[in-house]
Short mmCIF file of C-alpha atoms in Angstrom, two decimals:
data_model
loop_
_atom_site.label_atom_id
_atom_site.label_comp_id
_atom_site.label_asym_id
_atom_site.label_seq_id
_atom_site.Cartn_x
_atom_site.Cartn_y
_atom_site.Cartn_z
CA MET H 1 61.95 -24.53 -22.60
CA ARG H 2 59.78 -21.51 -23.29
CA GLU H 3 56.69 -23.67 -23.02
CA SER H 4 57.65 -25.02 -19.59
CA THR H 5 58.57 -21.50 -18.44
CA LEU H 6 55.15 -20.25 -19.57
CA GLN H 7 53.41 -23.07 -17.67
CA VAL H 8 55.34 -22.19 -14.51
CA ALA H 9 54.46 -18.52 -14.92
CA LEU H 10 50.77 -19.31 -15.39
CA ALA H 11 50.80 -21.62 -12.38
CA ALA H 12 52.41 -18.88 -10.29
CA LEU H 13 49.81 -16.39 -11.51
CA GLY H 14 47.03 -18.83 -10.62
CA ILE H 15 48.43 -19.27 -7.12
CA SER H 16 48.67 -15.50 -6.71
CA VAL H 17 45.06 -15.04 -7.77
CA ILE H 18 43.90 -17.77 -5.39
CA GLY H 19 45.90 -16.16 -2.59
CA LEU H 20 44.31 -12.79 -3.34
CA LEU H 21 40.82 -14.28 -3.31
CA ILE H 22 41.51 -15.98 0.03
CA GLU H 23 42.77 -12.72 1.51
CA LEU H 24 39.69 -10.83 0.26
CA LYS H 25 37.47 -13.53 1.74
CA LYS H 26 39.20 -13.14 5.11
CA ARG H 27 38.64 -9.38 5.01
CA ASP H 28 34.97 -9.87 4.20
CA ASN H 29 34.63 -12.28 7.11
CA LYS H 30 36.26 -9.77 9.45
CA LYS H 31 33.87 -7.06 8.26
CA SER H 32 30.85 -9.32 8.74
CA LYS H 33 31.97 -10.04 12.30
CA LYS H 34 32.10 -6.34 13.23
CA VAL H 35 30.02 -5.53 16.27
CA ASP H 36 26.76 -3.80 15.33
CA ASN H 37 26.47 -0.79 17.64
CA ASP H 38 22.94 0.00 16.48
CA PRO H 39 20.33 -1.01 19.07
CA PRO H 40 18.07 -3.88 17.95
CA ILE H 41 14.47 -3.11 17.08
CA PRO H 42 12.20 -4.33 19.88
CA LYS H 43 10.04 -7.28 18.86
CA ARG H 44 6.82 -5.39 19.42
CA GLN H 45 8.05 -2.47 17.34
CA ALA H 46 9.14 -4.80 14.55
CA SER H 47 5.77 -6.54 14.53
CA ILE H 48 3.85 -3.34 13.80
CA ARG H 49 6.06 -2.43 10.86
CA ARG H 50 4.74 -5.13 8.55
CA TYR H 51 1.77 -7.43 8.50
CA GLU H 52 3.38 -10.86 8.91
CA ALA H 53 2.14 -12.97 6.00
CA LEU H 54 3.31 -15.19 3.16
CA ILE H 55 2.77 -14.26 -0.47
CA LEU H 56 1.81 -17.05 -2.87
CA GLU H 57 1.75 -16.50 -6.64
CA ARG H 58 -0.34 -18.71 -8.92
CA GLY H 59 -0.24 -18.73 -12.69
CA SER H 60 2.25 -16.97 -14.94
CA VAL H 61 2.97 -13.26 -14.69
CA GLY H 62 1.42 -11.56 -17.70
CA SER H 63 -1.41 -14.09 -18.01
CA LYS H 64 -5.10 -13.68 -17.17
CA ASP H 65 -4.80 -16.52 -14.63
CA TYR H 66 -2.05 -14.85 -12.60
CA ARG H 67 -3.04 -14.25 -8.96
CA VAL H 68 -1.24 -13.06 -5.83
CA HIS H 69 -2.60 -14.71 -2.69
CA VAL H 70 -1.67 -13.87 0.90
CA LEU H 71 -1.41 -16.57 3.57
CA GLN H 72 -1.02 -16.28 7.33
CA LYS H 73 -0.40 -18.88 10.02
CA ASP H 74 -3.29 -19.37 12.45
CA THR H 75 -3.03 -20.37 16.11
CA SER H 76 -2.44 -24.01 15.12
CA GLN H 77 0.44 -22.89 12.84
CA ARG H 78 -1.51 -23.85 9.74
CA ALA H 79 -1.46 -21.43 6.83
CA ARG H 80 -4.81 -19.94 5.89
CA GLU H 81 -5.54 -17.65 2.99
CA LEU H 82 -6.47 -14.08 3.83
CA SER H 83 -8.88 -11.86 1.99
CA LEU H 84 -6.91 -8.70 1.31
CA TRP H 85 -10.14 -6.72 1.34
CA HIS H 86 -11.96 -8.27 4.30
CA ASP H 87 -9.54 -10.20 6.59
CA VAL H 88 -6.71 -7.68 6.88
CA PRO H 89 -7.58 -5.11 9.59
CA LEU H 90 -7.88 -1.49 8.56
CA VAL H 91 -6.06 -0.20 11.65
CA ALA H 92 -2.50 -1.39 12.28
CA PRO H 93 -1.34 -2.11 15.86
CA ALA H 94 -0.23 1.00 17.73
CA ALA H 95 3.46 1.84 17.70
CA PRO H 96 5.33 2.10 21.01
CA ALA H 97 5.41 5.63 22.42
CA SER H 98 9.20 5.62 21.99
CA ALA H 99 9.01 5.05 18.24
CA PRO H 100 10.42 8.15 16.46
CA SER H 101 7.76 8.12 13.73
CA SER H 102 4.91 7.92 16.24
CA PRO H 103 4.70 11.09 18.35
CA ARG H 104 2.54 11.27 21.42
CA ASN H 105 -1.22 11.47 20.74
CA ALA H 106 -0.60 10.52 17.09
CA PRO H 107 -3.52 9.18 15.04
CA PRO H 108 -3.47 5.42 14.37
CA LEU H 109 -1.48 3.76 11.64
CA PHE H 110 -3.36 2.00 8.85
CA ASN H 111 -2.63 -1.19 6.91
CA PHE H 112 -1.79 -0.39 3.30
CA VAL H 113 -2.23 -3.22 0.77
CA CYS H 114 0.16 -2.65 -2.12
CA GLU H 115 -1.24 -3.53 -5.53
CA ILE H 116 1.16 -1.73 -7.90
CA PRO H 117 4.81 -1.24 -6.82
CA LYS H 118 6.44 2.08 -7.68
CA CYS H 119 8.43 2.18 -10.93
CA THR H 120 6.16 -0.43 -12.57
CA ARG H 121 3.15 -0.14 -14.90
CA LYS H 122 1.10 -3.38 -14.81
CA LYS H 123 -2.32 -2.45 -13.44
CA PHE H 124 -2.76 -4.90 -10.58
CA GLU H 125 -5.78 -4.63 -8.30
CA VAL H 126 -7.57 -6.49 -5.52
CA ALA H 127 -10.11 -8.77 -7.21
CA THR H 128 -13.12 -7.72 -5.12
CA GLU H 129 -15.48 -10.05 -7.00
CA GLU H 130 -13.44 -13.21 -6.27
CA VAL H 131 -13.39 -15.39 -3.15
CA LYS H 132 -10.59 -14.25 -0.79
CA CYS H 133 -9.98 -11.22 -3.04
CA PRO H 134 -6.48 -12.04 -4.36
CA ILE H 135 -4.64 -9.53 -6.54
CA LYS H 136 -4.93 -9.86 -10.32
CA GLN H 137 -3.97 -7.82 -13.35
CA ASP H 138 -6.94 -5.79 -14.49
CA GLU H 139 -8.22 -6.36 -17.99
CA LYS H 140 -10.44 -4.46 -20.39
CA LYS H 141 -12.13 -6.03 -23.41
CA GLY H 142 -10.03 -9.15 -22.89
CA VAL H 143 -6.70 -7.29 -22.81
CA LEU H 144 -4.52 -7.09 -19.70
CA ARG H 145 -4.08 -3.46 -18.69
CA GLU H 146 -0.90 -1.47 -18.22
CA PHE H 147 -0.45 2.26 -17.74
CA LYS H 148 0.27 3.55 -21.23
CA LYS H 149 1.47 6.76 -19.62
CA GLY H 150 4.42 4.85 -18.20
CA ASP H 151 5.62 3.65 -14.81
CA ILE H 152 3.87 4.95 -11.72
CA PHE H 153 6.31 6.76 -9.39
CA PHE H 154 4.73 5.85 -6.02
CA ASN H 155 3.49 2.62 -4.44
CA TYR H 156 -0.22 2.32 -5.19
CA GLY H 157 -2.84 0.23 -3.46
CA CYS H 158 -5.77 0.43 -1.07
CA PHE H 159 -6.98 0.31 2.52
CA PRO H 160 -8.76 -2.92 3.51
CA ARG H 161 -12.25 -2.79 5.02
CA THR H 162 -13.18 0.38 3.13
CA TRP H 163 -15.59 0.84 0.23
CA GLU H 164 -16.55 3.81 -1.92
CA ASP H 165 -20.31 3.26 -2.01
CA PRO H 166 -21.79 3.93 -5.48
CA ARG H 167 -25.17 4.59 -3.84
CA HIS H 168 -23.76 7.50 -1.84
CA VAL H 169 -23.26 10.92 -3.46
CA SER H 170 -20.56 12.87 -1.65
CA LYS H 171 -21.62 16.34 -0.53
CA ASP H 172 -18.09 17.60 -1.16
CA THR H 173 -17.64 16.19 -4.66
CA GLY H 174 -21.21 15.88 -5.97
CA PHE H 175 -20.53 12.38 -7.35
CA PRO H 176 -21.12 8.80 -6.10
CA GLY H 177 -18.38 6.38 -5.06
CA ASP H 178 -16.56 4.17 -7.57
CA ASN H 179 -17.48 0.79 -5.99
CA ASP H 180 -13.88 0.00 -4.95
CA PRO H 181 -11.82 0.03 -1.74
CA LEU H 182 -10.25 3.37 -0.83
CA ASP H 183 -7.15 4.06 -2.98
CA VAL H 184 -3.80 4.94 -1.37
CA CYS H 185 -0.62 6.52 -2.78
CA GLU H 186 2.38 5.60 -0.60
CA ILE H 187 5.20 8.12 -1.20
CA GLY H 188 8.09 6.46 0.63
CA ILE H 189 11.53 5.72 -0.78
CA ARG H 190 11.27 1.92 -0.89
CA GLN H 191 9.48 -0.12 -3.52
CA ILE H 192 6.77 -2.24 -1.87
CA GLY H 193 5.92 -5.54 -3.53
CA THR H 194 2.52 -6.57 -4.86
CA GLY H 195 0.51 -8.14 -2.04
CA GLN H 196 2.66 -6.75 0.77
CA VAL H 197 0.87 -5.08 3.68
CA ARG H 198 2.60 -2.14 5.37
CA ALA H 199 1.66 0.13 8.26
CA VAL H 200 1.39 3.72 7.00
CA LYS H 201 0.77 7.23 8.31
CA VAL H 202 -2.02 9.14 6.58
CA LEU H 203 -0.99 12.60 5.37
CA GLY H 204 -3.78 13.89 3.12
CA VAL H 205 -6.27 13.09 0.36
CA LEU H 206 -7.13 14.21 -3.19
CA ALA H 207 -10.72 14.14 -4.47
CA MET H 208 -10.40 12.83 -8.03
CA ILE H 209 -13.44 12.61 -10.31
CA ASP H 210 -13.13 9.70 -12.76
CA ASP H 211 -15.97 8.95 -15.21
CA ASP H 212 -18.38 10.92 -13.00
CA GLU H 213 -17.45 8.92 -9.90
CA THR H 214 -15.68 9.99 -6.71
CA ASP H 215 -12.29 8.27 -6.54
CA TRP H 216 -10.47 9.43 -3.40
CA LYS H 217 -6.66 9.18 -3.43
CA VAL H 218 -5.21 9.06 0.09
CA VAL H 219 -1.58 10.17 0.40
CA ALA H 220 0.38 8.19 3.00
CA ILE H 221 3.89 7.09 3.95
CA ASP H 222 5.32 3.80 5.20
CA VAL H 223 5.96 4.21 8.93
CA ASP H 224 9.42 2.68 8.40
CA ASP H 225 10.40 5.23 5.76
CA ARG H 226 13.26 7.65 6.33
CA TRP H 227 10.83 10.59 6.02
CA ALA H 228 8.09 9.17 8.25
CA PRO H 229 9.20 10.84 11.51
CA GLU H 230 9.08 14.25 9.83
CA LEU H 231 5.82 13.94 7.91
CA ASN H 232 2.52 14.22 9.77
CA ASP H 233 0.32 16.25 7.41
CA VAL H 234 0.17 17.47 3.84
CA GLU H 235 1.89 20.74 4.78
CA ASP H 236 4.94 18.73 5.85
CA VAL H 237 5.01 17.03 2.45
CA GLU H 238 4.84 20.37 0.66
CA ARG H 239 7.63 21.77 2.83
CA LEU H 240 10.05 18.83 2.84
CA LEU H 241 9.20 17.06 -0.42
CA PRO H 242 8.01 19.98 -2.58
CA GLY H 243 6.27 19.04 -5.81
CA THR H 244 5.26 15.54 -4.67
CA ILE H 245 1.55 16.32 -4.32
CA SER H 246 1.46 18.21 -7.63
CA LEU H 247 3.13 15.30 -9.41
CA ILE H 248 0.60 12.82 -7.99
CA ARG H 249 -2.28 15.08 -9.04
CA GLU H 250 -0.92 15.53 -12.56
CA TRP H 251 -0.18 11.82 -12.93
CA PHE H 252 -3.80 10.95 -12.21
CA ARG H 253 -5.09 13.86 -14.27
CA THR H 254 -3.29 12.69 -17.41
CA TYR H 255 -2.79 8.91 -17.14
CA LYS H 256 -5.82 8.05 -19.30
CA ILE H 257 -5.01 10.50 -22.09
CA PRO H 258 -2.85 7.91 -23.95
CA ASP H 259 -6.00 5.72 -24.05
CA GLY H 260 -7.83 8.49 -25.90
CA LYS H 261 -9.78 9.68 -22.85
CA PRO H 262 -10.05 13.26 -21.54
CA PRO H 263 -8.11 14.39 -18.45
CA ASN H 264 -9.54 13.51 -15.06
CA LYS H 265 -10.84 16.30 -12.84
CA PHE H 266 -10.52 17.07 -9.13
CA ALA H 267 -13.07 18.44 -6.68
CA LEU H 268 -12.39 20.74 -3.71
CA ASP H 269 -10.60 23.28 -5.94
CA GLU H 270 -8.02 20.55 -6.68
CA ARG H 271 -6.60 20.93 -3.17
CA CYS H 272 -4.96 18.06 -1.35
CA MET H 273 -6.87 18.06 1.91
CA GLY H 274 -4.97 17.42 5.14
CA ALA H 275 -4.78 14.44 7.46
CA LYS H 276 -7.87 15.46 9.47
CA TYR H 277 -10.02 15.49 6.35
CA ALA H 278 -8.47 12.22 5.13
CA HIS H 279 -9.36 10.55 8.43
CA LYS H 280 -13.00 11.53 7.91
CA VAL H 281 -12.92 9.96 4.44
CA ILE H 282 -11.46 6.76 5.93
CA HIS H 283 -14.19 6.72 8.60
CA GLU H 284 -16.92 7.23 6.01
CA THR H 285 -15.68 4.55 3.62
CA HIS H 286 -15.13 2.08 6.48
CA THR H 287 -18.74 2.69 7.58
CA PHE H 288 -19.89 1.94 4.01
CA TRP H 289 -17.89 -1.31 4.05
CA CYS H 290 -19.43 -2.35 7.40
CA ASP H 291 -22.90 -1.73 5.99
CA LEU H 292 -22.06 -3.71 2.85
CA VAL H 293 -20.86 -6.77 4.79
CA GLN H 294 -23.36 -6.60 7.64
CA LYS H 295 -26.33 -6.44 5.26
CA GLN H 296 -24.75 -8.98 2.90
CA LEU H 297 -25.26 -6.83 -0.19
CA GLY H 298 -22.73 -8.75 -2.27
CA ASP H 299 -25.26 -9.91 -4.87
CA ASP H 300 -26.14 -6.29 -5.63
CA PHE H 301 -22.54 -5.46 -6.58
CA GLY H 302 -21.04 -8.76 -7.70
CA PHE H 303 -19.09 -9.40 -4.48
CA GLN H 304 -18.69 -12.63 -2.49
CA LEU H 305 -18.77 -11.38 1.08
CA PRO H 306 -17.85 -13.05 4.38
CA LYS H 307 -20.06 -12.91 7.44
CA LEU H 308 -19.17 -9.92 9.61
CA GLU H 309 -19.05 -12.04 12.77
CA THR H 310 -16.29 -14.23 11.27
CA LEU H 311 -13.90 -11.29 10.87
CA ARG H 312 -11.46 -10.34 13.62
CA GLY H 313 -10.77 -6.80 14.77
CA VAL H 314 -13.67 -5.04 13.04
CA ALA H 315 -14.91 -3.52 16.31
CA ASN H 316 -11.45 -2.06 16.96
CA ASP H 317 -11.25 -0.68 13.41
CA SER H 318 -14.62 1.01 13.79
CA LYS H 319 -13.78 2.40 17.23
CA MET H 320 -10.46 3.91 16.11
CA VAL H 321 -11.69 5.54 12.89
CA ARG H 322 -14.76 6.88 14.68
CA LYS H 323 -12.53 8.39 17.36
CA ILE H 324 -10.22 10.27 14.97
CA SER H 325 -13.16 11.41 12.85
CA ASN H 326 -14.90 13.04 15.82
CA PRO H 327 -14.77 16.85 15.39
CA ASP H 328 -13.69 17.22 19.01
CA LEU H 329 -10.68 14.99 18.47
CA THR H 330 -9.45 15.94 15.00
CA LYS H 331 -6.68 18.05 16.54
CA LEU H 332 -4.90 14.75 17.10
CA GLY H 333 -4.00 14.78 13.41
#
C-alpha cells in the first residue's frame, strides 16, 4: 500500500514538474515575441562595423601547424583566401553622418586585424613571411610563445597595408623600424577573436623601443564600442578611462622581464601622442608598405609579396591617409 502510494506521489510530482516546465517555456516564448522598440541598424551602417569574412582554422590549437585563415566571397560567390596583411584595406568604409560614433569631419576609420584577443596570452601574429599571411602562434627556438607576464588586457593586433621599415631611422625615436606591420591596442569592452577585422577609431600612439627598434603602439577603439562616441583623442581616454594609457605603457615596459630581459623603453618622453600624431605614423608606415610592394622587395626581407596592381583599394587608402596627415588638415583629428 505504501509502495503504491509512493508511486502515485512520484507520478504527481513528475506531472507537476512537467507542468512547471511547460509554463516556463510559454513565458519564454512570450518574452521572445516582445516587440523590439529599438530601431534597426541600417544595412550600410552595419556593413562598416565589421569586415565581412569567414574565419577558417587549420591544424590543432597549441601546435606549430595551427593557422587562422580568412576567406571572403568574391563577385561569383566563391570563397577566396585573403592576405590579412595585403588584401584587407587599411581604411574602413566611411560611417554614415548620422552614426553617433562618427561626428562630422571625423578622420577615417581603420581596419584592425586582431591577432591576440584580450584576456588571453598565446602570442599569435600575422605570418608575414607566408603566402596569404595567415595568423600563427609565434615561436622562439622551437618553442611556441606565450606571454609569461600573464594575459594581455586589451585586444592586440595590427593595421593591414602598413610596415615599419627597418631601413628607416625615425627622427623622433632615433631607431629603425621593427620590420612588422603597425601594432594596435584596441581598448574596447568586447573581446575580439583572432582573425577578426574590426573598424576602429584611432586615439593616440606610444613610441616603444624594443631591442633598439622602433615599435609603435597605436591606441584605438572599436567603432561599435560603448565608449566610441565619447573617445576621439588620447585626452578623452585619460579623462573618461583614467589609467588605461599608463597600464598599456607599463604592460609593454615589463612584459619581457619574466623572460630575463630588461624593461622596454619609450621615446618622446614616454608620452602617448594624440590622434593627429598617430595619423602621421599611419601615413608614414603605409607609405613604407607601398614602397615595399611596388618595388617587390620581398626577397630582401623574407616576404612573399603580391603585385600592387592586383590589390583593391590601395589608391583610396593612400589618398585618405595622405589627407589626414597633411599639416593643414590635422585639425580634423
